[in-house]
Structure formats: C-alpha cells, structure tokens
CSV table of C-alpha atoms and ligand atoms in Angstrom, one decimal:
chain,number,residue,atom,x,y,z
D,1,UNK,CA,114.4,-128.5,-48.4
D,2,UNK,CA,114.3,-132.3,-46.7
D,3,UNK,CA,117.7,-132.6,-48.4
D,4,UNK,CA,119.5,-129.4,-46.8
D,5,UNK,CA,118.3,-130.4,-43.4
D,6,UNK,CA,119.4,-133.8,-43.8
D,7,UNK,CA,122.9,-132.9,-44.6
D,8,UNK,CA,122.5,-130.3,-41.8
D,9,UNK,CA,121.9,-133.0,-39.3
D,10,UNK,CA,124.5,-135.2,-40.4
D,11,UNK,CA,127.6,-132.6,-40.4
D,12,UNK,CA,125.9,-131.5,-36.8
D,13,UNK,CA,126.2,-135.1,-35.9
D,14,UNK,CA,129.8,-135.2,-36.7
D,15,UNK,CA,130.8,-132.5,-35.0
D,16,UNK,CA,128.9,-133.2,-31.4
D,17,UNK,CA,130.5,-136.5,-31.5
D,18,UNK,CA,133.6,-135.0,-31.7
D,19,UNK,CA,132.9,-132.4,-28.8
D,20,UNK,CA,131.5,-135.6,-26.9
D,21,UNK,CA,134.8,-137.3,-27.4
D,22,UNK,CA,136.8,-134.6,-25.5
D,23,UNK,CA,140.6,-134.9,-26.7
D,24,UNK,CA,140.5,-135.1,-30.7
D,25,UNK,CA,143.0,-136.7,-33.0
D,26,UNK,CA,144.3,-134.7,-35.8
D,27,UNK,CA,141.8,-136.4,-38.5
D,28,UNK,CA,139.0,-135.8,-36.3
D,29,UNK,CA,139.8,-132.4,-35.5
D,30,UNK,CA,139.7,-132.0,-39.8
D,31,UNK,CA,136.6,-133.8,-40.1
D,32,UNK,CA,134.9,-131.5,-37.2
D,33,UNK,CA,136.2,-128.2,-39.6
D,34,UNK,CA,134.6,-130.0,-42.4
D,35,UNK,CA,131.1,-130.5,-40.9
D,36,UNK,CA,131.1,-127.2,-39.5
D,37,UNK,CA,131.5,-126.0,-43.3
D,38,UNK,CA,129.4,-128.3,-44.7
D,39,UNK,CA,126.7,-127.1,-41.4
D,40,UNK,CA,127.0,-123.1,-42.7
D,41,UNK,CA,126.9,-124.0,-45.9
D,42,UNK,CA,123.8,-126.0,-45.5
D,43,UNK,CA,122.2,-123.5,-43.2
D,44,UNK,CA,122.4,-120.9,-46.3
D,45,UNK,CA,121.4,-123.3,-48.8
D,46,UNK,CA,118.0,-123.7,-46.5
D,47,UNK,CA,117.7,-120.2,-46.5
D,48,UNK,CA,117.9,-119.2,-50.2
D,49,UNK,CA,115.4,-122.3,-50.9
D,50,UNK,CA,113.0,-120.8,-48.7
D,51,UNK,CA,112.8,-117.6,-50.3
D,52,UNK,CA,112.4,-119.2,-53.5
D,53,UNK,CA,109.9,-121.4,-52.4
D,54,UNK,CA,107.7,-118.1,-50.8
D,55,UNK,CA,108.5,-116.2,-53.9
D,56,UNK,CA,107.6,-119.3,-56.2
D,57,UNK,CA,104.1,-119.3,-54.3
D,58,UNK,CA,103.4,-115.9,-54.2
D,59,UNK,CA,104.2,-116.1,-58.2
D,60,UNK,CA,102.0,-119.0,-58.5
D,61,UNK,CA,99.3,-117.0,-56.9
D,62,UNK,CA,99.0,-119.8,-54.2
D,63,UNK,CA,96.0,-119.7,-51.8
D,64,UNK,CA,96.3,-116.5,-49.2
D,65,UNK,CA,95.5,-116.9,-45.7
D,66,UNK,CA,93.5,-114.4,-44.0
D,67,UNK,CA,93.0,-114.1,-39.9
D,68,UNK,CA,90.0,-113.3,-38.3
D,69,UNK,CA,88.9,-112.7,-34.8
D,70,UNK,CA,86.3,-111.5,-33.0
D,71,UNK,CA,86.0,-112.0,-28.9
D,72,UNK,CA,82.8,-113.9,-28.3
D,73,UNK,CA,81.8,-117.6,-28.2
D,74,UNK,CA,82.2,-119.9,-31.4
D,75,UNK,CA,78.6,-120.7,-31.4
D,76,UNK,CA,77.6,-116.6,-31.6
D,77,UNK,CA,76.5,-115.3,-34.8
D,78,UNK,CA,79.9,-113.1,-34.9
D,79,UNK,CA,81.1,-116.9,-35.8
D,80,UNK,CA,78.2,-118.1,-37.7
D,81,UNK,CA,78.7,-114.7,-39.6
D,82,UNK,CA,82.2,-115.2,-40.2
D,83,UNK,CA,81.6,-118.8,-41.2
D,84,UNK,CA,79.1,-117.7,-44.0
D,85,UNK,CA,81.7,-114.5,-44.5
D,86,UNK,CA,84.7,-117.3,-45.2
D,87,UNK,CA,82.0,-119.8,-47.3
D,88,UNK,CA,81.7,-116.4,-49.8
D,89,UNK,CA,85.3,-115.2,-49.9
D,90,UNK,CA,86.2,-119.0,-51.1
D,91,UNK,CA,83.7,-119.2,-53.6
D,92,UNK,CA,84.3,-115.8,-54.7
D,93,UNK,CA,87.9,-115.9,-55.6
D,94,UNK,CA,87.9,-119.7,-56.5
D,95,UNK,CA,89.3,-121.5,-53.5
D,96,UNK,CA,92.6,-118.2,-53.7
D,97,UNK,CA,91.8,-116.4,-50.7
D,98,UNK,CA,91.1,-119.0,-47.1
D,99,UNK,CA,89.9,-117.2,-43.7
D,100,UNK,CA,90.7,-118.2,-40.1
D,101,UNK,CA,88.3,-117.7,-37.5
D,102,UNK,CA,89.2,-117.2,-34.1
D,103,UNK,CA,86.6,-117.3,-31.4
D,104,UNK,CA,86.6,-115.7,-27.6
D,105,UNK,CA,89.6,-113.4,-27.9
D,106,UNK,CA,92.2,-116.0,-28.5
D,107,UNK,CA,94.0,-113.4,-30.7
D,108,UNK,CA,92.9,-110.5,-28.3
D,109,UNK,CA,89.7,-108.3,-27.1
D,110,UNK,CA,88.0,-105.6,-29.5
D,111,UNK,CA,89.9,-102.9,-28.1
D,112,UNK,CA,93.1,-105.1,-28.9
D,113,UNK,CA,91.6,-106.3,-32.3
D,114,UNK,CA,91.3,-103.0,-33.6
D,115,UNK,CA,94.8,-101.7,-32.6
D,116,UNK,CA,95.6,-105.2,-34.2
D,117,UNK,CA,94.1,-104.1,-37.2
D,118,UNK,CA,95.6,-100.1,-37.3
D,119,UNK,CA,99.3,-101.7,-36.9
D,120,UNK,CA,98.5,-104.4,-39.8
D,121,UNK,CA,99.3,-107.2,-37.4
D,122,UNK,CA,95.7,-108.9,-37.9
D,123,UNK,CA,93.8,-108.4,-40.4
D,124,UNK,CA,90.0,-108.8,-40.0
D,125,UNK,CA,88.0,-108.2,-36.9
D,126,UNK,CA,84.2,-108.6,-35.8
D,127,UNK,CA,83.5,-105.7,-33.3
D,128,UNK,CA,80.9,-104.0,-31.2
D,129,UNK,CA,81.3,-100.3,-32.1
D,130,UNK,CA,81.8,-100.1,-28.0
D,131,UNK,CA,85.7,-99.9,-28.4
D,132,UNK,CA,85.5,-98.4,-32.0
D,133,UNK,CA,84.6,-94.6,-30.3
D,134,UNK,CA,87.7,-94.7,-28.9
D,135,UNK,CA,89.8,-94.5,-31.8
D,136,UNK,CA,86.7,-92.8,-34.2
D,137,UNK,CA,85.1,-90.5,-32.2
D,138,UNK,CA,82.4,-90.2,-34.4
D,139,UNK,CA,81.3,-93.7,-33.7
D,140,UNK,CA,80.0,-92.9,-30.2
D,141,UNK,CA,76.8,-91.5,-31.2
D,142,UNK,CA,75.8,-94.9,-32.2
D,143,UNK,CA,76.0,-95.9,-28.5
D,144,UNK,CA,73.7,-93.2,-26.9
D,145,UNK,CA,70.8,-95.4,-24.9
D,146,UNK,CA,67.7,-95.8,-26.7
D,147,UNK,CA,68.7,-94.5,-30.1
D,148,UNK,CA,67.0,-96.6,-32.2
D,149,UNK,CA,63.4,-97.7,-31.6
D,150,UNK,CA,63.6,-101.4,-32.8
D,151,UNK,CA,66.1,-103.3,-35.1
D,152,UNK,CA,64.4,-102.4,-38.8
D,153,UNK,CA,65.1,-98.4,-37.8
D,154,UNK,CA,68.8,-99.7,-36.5
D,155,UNK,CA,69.4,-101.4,-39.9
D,156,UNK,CA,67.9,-98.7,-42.0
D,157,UNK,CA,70.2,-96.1,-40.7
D,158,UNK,CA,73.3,-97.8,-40.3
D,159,UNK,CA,72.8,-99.3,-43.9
D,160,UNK,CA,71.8,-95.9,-45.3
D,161,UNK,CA,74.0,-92.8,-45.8
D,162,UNK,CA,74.7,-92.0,-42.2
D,163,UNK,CA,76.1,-95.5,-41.5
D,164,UNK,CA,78.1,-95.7,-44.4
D,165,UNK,CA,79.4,-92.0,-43.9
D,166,UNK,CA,80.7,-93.4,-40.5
D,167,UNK,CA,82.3,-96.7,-42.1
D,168,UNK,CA,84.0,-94.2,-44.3
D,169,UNK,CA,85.5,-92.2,-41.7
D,170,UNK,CA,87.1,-95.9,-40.8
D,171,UNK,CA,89.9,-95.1,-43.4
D,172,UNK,CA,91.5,-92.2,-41.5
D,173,UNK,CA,92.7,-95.0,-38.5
D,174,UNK,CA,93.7,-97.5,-41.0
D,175,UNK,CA,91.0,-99.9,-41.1
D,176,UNK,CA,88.6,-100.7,-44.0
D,177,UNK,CA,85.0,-101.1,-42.9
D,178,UNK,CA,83.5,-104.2,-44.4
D,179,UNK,CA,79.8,-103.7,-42.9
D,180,UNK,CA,77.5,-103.3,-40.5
D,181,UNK,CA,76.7,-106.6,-38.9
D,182,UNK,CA,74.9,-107.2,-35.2
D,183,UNK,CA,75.5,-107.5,-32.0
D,184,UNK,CA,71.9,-106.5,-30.6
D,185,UNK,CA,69.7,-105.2,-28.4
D,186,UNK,CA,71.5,-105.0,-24.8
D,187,UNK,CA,70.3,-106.5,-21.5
D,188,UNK,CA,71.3,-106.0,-17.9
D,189,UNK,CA,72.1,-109.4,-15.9
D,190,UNK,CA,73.3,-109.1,-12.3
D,191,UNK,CA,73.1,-111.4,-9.4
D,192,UNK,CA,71.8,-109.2,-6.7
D,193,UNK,CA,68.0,-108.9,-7.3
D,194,UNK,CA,65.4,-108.7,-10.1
D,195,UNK,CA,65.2,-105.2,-11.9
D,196,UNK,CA,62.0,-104.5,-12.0
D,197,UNK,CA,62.1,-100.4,-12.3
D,198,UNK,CA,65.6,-98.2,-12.6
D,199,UNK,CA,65.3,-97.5,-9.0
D,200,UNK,CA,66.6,-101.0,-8.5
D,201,UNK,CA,69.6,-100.5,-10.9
D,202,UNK,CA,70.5,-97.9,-8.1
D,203,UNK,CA,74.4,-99.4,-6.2
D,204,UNK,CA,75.2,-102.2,-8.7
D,205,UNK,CA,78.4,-102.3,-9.5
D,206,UNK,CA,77.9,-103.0,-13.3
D,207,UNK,CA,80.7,-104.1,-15.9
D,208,UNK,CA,80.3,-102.4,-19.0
D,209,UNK,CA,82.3,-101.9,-22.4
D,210,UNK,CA,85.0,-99.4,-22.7
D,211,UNK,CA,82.7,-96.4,-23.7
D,212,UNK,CA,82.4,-93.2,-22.2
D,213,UNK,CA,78.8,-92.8,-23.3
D,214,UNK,CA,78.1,-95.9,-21.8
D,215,UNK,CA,79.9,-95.6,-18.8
D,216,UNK,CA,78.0,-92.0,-18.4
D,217,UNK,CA,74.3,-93.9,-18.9
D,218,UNK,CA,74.6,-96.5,-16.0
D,219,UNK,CA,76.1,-93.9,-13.9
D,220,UNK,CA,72.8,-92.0,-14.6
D,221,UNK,CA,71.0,-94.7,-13.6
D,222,UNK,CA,73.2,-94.7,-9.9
D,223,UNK,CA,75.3,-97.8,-11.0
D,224,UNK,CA,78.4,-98.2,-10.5
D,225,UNK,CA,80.2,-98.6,-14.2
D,226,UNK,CA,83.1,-100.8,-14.5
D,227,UNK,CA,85.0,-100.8,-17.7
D,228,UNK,CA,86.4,-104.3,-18.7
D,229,UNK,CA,87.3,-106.7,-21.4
D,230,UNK,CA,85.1,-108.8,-22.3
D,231,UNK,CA,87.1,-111.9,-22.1
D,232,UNK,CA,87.9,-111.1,-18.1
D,233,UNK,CA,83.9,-110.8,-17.2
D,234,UNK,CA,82.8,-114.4,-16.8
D,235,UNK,CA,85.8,-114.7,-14.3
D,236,UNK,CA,85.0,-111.2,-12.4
D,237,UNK,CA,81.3,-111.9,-12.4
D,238,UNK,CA,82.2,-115.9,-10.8
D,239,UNK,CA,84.7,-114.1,-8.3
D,240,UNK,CA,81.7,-111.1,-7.0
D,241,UNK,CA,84.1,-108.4,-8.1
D,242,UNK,CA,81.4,-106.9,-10.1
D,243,UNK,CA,77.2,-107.9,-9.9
D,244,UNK,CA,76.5,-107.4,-13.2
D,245,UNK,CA,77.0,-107.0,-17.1
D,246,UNK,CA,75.2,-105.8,-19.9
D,247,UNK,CA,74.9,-108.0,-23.2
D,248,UNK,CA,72.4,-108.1,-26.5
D,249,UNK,CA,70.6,-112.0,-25.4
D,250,UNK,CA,73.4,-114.0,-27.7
D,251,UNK,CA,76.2,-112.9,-25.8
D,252,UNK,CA,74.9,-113.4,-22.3
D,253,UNK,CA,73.4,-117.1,-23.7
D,254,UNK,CA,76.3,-118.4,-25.7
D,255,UNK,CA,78.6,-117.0,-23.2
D,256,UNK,CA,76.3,-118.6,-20.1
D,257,UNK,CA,76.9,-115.7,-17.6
D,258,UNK,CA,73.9,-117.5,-15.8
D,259,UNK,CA,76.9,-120.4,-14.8
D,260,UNK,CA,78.7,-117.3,-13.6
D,261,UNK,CA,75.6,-116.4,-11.1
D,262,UNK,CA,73.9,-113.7,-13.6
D,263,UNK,CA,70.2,-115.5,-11.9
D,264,UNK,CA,68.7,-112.3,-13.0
D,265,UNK,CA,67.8,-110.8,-16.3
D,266,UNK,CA,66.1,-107.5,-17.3
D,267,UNK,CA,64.9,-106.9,-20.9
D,268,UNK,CA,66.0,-103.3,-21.1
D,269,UNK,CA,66.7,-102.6,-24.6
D,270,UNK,CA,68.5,-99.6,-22.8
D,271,UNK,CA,70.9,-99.8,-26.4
D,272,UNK,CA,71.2,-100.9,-29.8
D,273,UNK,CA,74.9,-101.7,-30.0
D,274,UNK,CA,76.0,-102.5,-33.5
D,275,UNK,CA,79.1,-104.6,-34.5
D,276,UNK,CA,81.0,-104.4,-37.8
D,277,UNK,CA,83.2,-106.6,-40.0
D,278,UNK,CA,86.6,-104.7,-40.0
D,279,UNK,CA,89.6,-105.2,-42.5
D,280,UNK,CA,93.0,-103.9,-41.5
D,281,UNK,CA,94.3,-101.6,-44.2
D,282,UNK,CA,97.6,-102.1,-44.2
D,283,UNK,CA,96.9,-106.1,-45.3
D,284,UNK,CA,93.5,-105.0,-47.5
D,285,UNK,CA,95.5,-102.8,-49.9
D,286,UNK,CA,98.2,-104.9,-50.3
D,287,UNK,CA,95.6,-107.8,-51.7
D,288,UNK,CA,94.7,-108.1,-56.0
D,289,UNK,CA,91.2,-105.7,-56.3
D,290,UNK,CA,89.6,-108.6,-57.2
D,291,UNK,CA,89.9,-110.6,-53.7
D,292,UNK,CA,89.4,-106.7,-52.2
D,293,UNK,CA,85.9,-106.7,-54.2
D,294,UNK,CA,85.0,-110.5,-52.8
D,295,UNK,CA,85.9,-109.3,-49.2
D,296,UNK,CA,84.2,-106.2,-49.6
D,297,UNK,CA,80.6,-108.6,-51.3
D,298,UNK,CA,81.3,-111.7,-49.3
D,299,UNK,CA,81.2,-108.7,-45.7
D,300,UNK,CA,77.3,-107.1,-47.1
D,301,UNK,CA,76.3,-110.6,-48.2
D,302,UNK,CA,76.8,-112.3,-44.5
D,303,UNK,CA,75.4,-109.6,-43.0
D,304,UNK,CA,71.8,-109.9,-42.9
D,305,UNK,CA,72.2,-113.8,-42.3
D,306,UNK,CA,74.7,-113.0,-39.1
D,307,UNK,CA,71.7,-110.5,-37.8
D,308,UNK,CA,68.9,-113.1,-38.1
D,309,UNK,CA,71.1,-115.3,-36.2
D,310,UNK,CA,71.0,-112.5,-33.4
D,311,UNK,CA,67.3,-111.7,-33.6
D,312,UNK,CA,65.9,-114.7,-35.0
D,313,UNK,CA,66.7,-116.8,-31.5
D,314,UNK,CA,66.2,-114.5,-28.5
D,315,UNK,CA,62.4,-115.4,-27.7
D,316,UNK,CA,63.5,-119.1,-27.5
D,317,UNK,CA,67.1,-118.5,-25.8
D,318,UNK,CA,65.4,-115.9,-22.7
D,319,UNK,CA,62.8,-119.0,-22.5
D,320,UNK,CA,65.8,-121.4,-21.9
D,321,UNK,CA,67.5,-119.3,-19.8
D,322,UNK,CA,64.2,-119.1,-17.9
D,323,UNK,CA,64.2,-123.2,-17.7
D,324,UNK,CA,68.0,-122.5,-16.4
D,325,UNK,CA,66.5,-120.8,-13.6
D,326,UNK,CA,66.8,-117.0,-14.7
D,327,UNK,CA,64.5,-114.8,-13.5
D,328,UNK,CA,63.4,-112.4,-16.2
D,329,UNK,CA,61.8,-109.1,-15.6
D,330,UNK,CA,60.4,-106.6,-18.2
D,331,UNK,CA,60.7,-103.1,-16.7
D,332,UNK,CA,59.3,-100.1,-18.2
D,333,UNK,CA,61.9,-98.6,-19.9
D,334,UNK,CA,60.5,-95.3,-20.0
D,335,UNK,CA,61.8,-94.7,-16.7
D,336,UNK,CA,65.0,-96.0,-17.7
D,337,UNK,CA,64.9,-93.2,-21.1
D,338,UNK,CA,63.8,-90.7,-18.3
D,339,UNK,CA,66.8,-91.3,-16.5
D,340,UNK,CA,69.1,-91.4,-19.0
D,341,UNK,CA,67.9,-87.8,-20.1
D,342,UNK,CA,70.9,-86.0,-18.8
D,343,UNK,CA,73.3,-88.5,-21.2
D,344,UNK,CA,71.6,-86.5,-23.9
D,345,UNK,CA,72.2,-83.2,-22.2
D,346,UNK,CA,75.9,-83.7,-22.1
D,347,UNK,CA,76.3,-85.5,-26.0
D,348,UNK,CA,74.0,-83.3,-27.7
D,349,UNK,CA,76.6,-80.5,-27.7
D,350,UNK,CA,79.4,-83.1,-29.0
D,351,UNK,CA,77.6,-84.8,-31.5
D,352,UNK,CA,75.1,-82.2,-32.8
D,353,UNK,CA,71.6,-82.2,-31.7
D,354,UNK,CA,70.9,-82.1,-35.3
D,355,UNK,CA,72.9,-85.7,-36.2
D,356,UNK,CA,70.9,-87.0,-33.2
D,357,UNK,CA,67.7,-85.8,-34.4
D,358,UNK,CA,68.8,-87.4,-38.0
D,359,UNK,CA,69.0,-91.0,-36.1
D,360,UNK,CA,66.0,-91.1,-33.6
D,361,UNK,CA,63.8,-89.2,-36.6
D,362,UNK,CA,65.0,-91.4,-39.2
D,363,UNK,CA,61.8,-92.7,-41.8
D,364,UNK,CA,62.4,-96.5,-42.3
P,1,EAX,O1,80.8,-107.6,-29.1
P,1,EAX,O2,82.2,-106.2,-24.8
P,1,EAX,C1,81.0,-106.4,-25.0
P,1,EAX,O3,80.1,-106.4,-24.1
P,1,EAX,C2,80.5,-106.8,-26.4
P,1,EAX,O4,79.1,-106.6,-26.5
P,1,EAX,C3,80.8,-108.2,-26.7
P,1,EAX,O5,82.1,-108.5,-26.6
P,1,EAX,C4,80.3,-108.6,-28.2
C-alpha cells in the first residue's frame, strides 16, 4: 500500500510543480500528462489493494471489533460491567472478537443508542429500560413506581419467565437482548430543600427520563416533570433550569450531581429501573454462531458482577456524599406509594392488572 501512495505523491509532485511554474515547455507539458496517468493509475491500484487486504482479513478470520456505549460515567458499573462483558467475549472466542467501550454518551444518549442499534449503526448498548418503552411498549410496566419490593424480587422476575418474555419481544425492533443488568433503586436529588414527606416534592421542577410512566408519577406527586437526556442534566441542573433529578445512588455519585448543587438527597426507592445489555441485530446476525453464543454467555455472566457493583457500594457512597455536604433524608415512602395510586389507576387498564399482579405478587 506504502508503495502506491508513494508513487502517488511523487507523480502529484510533478505535476504541482508544473502548475507552480505557470508557462510550461512542451516536455514539461508531457511529463505533467504522464504523472497525471501515473496519479489515476496509482489511485486505482490503492483501491483494488484495499479490498484485498479487507477481503484477505475477513478470510483470515482476523480479530472483529465490536462498539459499545452506554451514557454514564466510566467509573459506573455500566462500565465495570462492560469491562468484565469485553474480559469474557476475548476469552471466549480466543482473542477473535475485541469490544470498545464508550462511556457518558460520547456515541449518543439511550434513546439515541437504541435507534443506533435498530438502524445497525452501533452495535451494543447498556440501557435503562427508561427509553426502551418507547420503542417496546411492553417495557413500560417495568417502570411503574414501587414495583418491586427490594432488589432479590427485581432480579427474580426479570431473570425468570416474565423478563425473558420481554427481552424476547426485543427482536421485533431489531435488537437482541443480551440480559438484564442494573441500574438500581432511584433517588430524588434537588437543590431546593430536604424531602422529608411527598408534600415537599409538591412545585419542583424535576428532570426525569423519557418515560411516560415516569413523567405521570412525579406529576402525581405535584412536580413538575422534565424530560431530558441524560448527558444535558449536569449542565441544566448547574444552570437552575431544572431543581432536581432522579438517579439509582451510582449514577448521582459517579456522575457528582452534588458539584452541580444537588445538596439534597432523598432515599425514595420510588422505582426499580432496570438496564440491559443490548446487541443490534442487524451486526449480531451477521457474526459466526459461535462469537453470537460468547456474546450471548459473556452478557448473563457479567451480569450479576455489574449488579453487585450497583448494590454492593450505596451505603458507603450516600455516607460520602454525606461527608460532601449532602443532606440525606429517609421519608416514608408509603406516602409517596399513596400518592402515586392514581399511576396505577391509569396503567392497569394498559398493561393488565393481571401482568401487574404477576410482578408485585411474584414468590422469590
Ligand atoms: O441509565 O437517564 C437516566 O436517568 C438513566 O438512569 C441513566 O442514564 C443511567
């Protein structure tokens, strides 16, 4: 390839020179039509060395590249997670099949990630299910507040039949669900006052995730929901256009909202939002079964290490953030539940009291 390029250069040489020179004698005027040949004819050369050089590695079953992204901080367990995701892929198809991680939505935001992942333009994503109901409808029920009672009766349902009957419905919107991995428990932060009972919740103007259900709970509560990217909320919450956010403790503490003037934080537990390793079909199918197997493996195997790094940390992260100078409140969430009644009103009819019944009654 060096070669081509070299001759490239050299006939391009020849014939700026003569360009540079202005008036041209008749020799020169030869030797410029000679480079500009020898220029096309090393241009094509470059080309057809390419190919064969892509088509000799493809052949050769050279090591394949995967992207992934996911939108949160590099030292989040959606990282750690991928990190031990990538560590199993690369053992299990011998050093064949490399991933890419890319942390806080430098290839895009969930929402974007997962119309990344339909089109086949990226091809694996950690997500919240937030977004996900958007383009699965199904998905929503997962975000109703207080669903599950404690993170064994999250895990037990989502890894059981009704989780995996969701993961399945994946395939209709082009993407291959890998597994069920974390994001947590979520929290309210805002930097108006301590929350101390729902009545306080009452004006805030509260950023939340792109989620109807979501949006309907904190309006039940008298907020004032804000939809929003995550990757625009440190920057909205610095600038006062919003007074709060809601975030499971490893988002709000590797993403340090409390630098953004989040000085308040209430342990709500208001929902269990669940994340998943995604796969974009398009690139998943086109991969040997075997490296689809060692994905598929390498996505179950990371996930119960990515949700201890979730859970295993928040005592010791809400004690730091204390030492920060966050004020923590623990506010009887009943009266949060109470509130957010009428959410179940309106979904029970959409999603079937009996599917609801199935979740908040599941035996674990
Ligand atoms: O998935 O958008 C959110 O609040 C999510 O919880 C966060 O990006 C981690």
């Amino acid at each position: 390839m060096k070669r081509i390029l070299a001759a490239a250069i050299s006939a391009g040489m020849v014939l700026s020179l003569a360009a540079c020179g202005g008036s041209s004698t008749a020799s020169t005027t030869a030797a410029a039509t000679t480079a500009a040949a020898e220029t096309k004819a090393a241009e094509a050369a470059a080309e057809t060395e390419a190919a064969t050089e892509a088509a000799a590695e493809a052949a050769s079953g050279d090591v394949i590249t995967l992207r992934a992204s996911h939108s949160c901080a590099d030292t989040h367990p959606y990282h750690l997670g991928l990190q031990k995701f990538a560590e199993l892929v690369d053992q299990k198809t011998n050093g064949a099949v490399k991933v890419d991680i890319f942390s806080s939505a430098q290839l895009g935001d969930e929402r974007a990630n997962i119309e990344d992942l339909q089109m086949g333009t990226l091809d694996i994503a950690v997500s919240s299910t937030g977004p996900l109901g958007n383009f699965a409808e199904d998905f929503l029920i997962l975000d109703l507040p207080f669903l599950f009672s404690n993170y064994d009766h999250a895990h037990a349902v989502l890894d059981g039949e009704i989780g995996q009957n969701l993961i399945a419905k994946l395939d209709d919107i082009g993407i291959v669900g890998g597994a069920f991995w974390e994001n947590g428990f979520r929290e309210m932060t805002n930097s108006q006052r301590p929350i101390n009972g729902a009545a306080d919740c009452a004006g805030l103007k509260l950023r939340c995730m792109e989620n109807q259900v979501h949006m309907d709970a904190f309006s039940a509560l008298g907020m004032d929901p804000t939809p929003m990217a995550w990757s625009e909320v440190f920057t909205a919450l610095q600038q006062g256009v919003i007074d709060g956010q809601e975030n499971p403790i490893a988002v709000i503490y590797s993403n340090k909202v409390y630098e953004a003037g989040q000085t308040n934080l209430a342990i709500t537990n208001h929902v269990y939002s669940p994340s998943l390793i995604l796969f974009s079909k398009a690139v998943y199918e086109k991969l040997d079964p075997a490296y689809q197997t060692a994905l598929m493996e390498a996505a179950k195997e990371a996930a119960d290490y990515e949700r201890s790094c979730c859970e295993d940390n928040e005592s010791a992260q809400i004690e730091e953030m204390k030492g920060f100078g966050v004020e923590v409140t623990y506010p009887d969430t009943a009266e949060f539940q109470a509130a957010m009644a009428p959410v179940y009103e309106k979904y029970a009819a959409q999603f079937g009291q009996e599917n609801i019944d199935a979740i908040t009654g599941f035996a674990y």
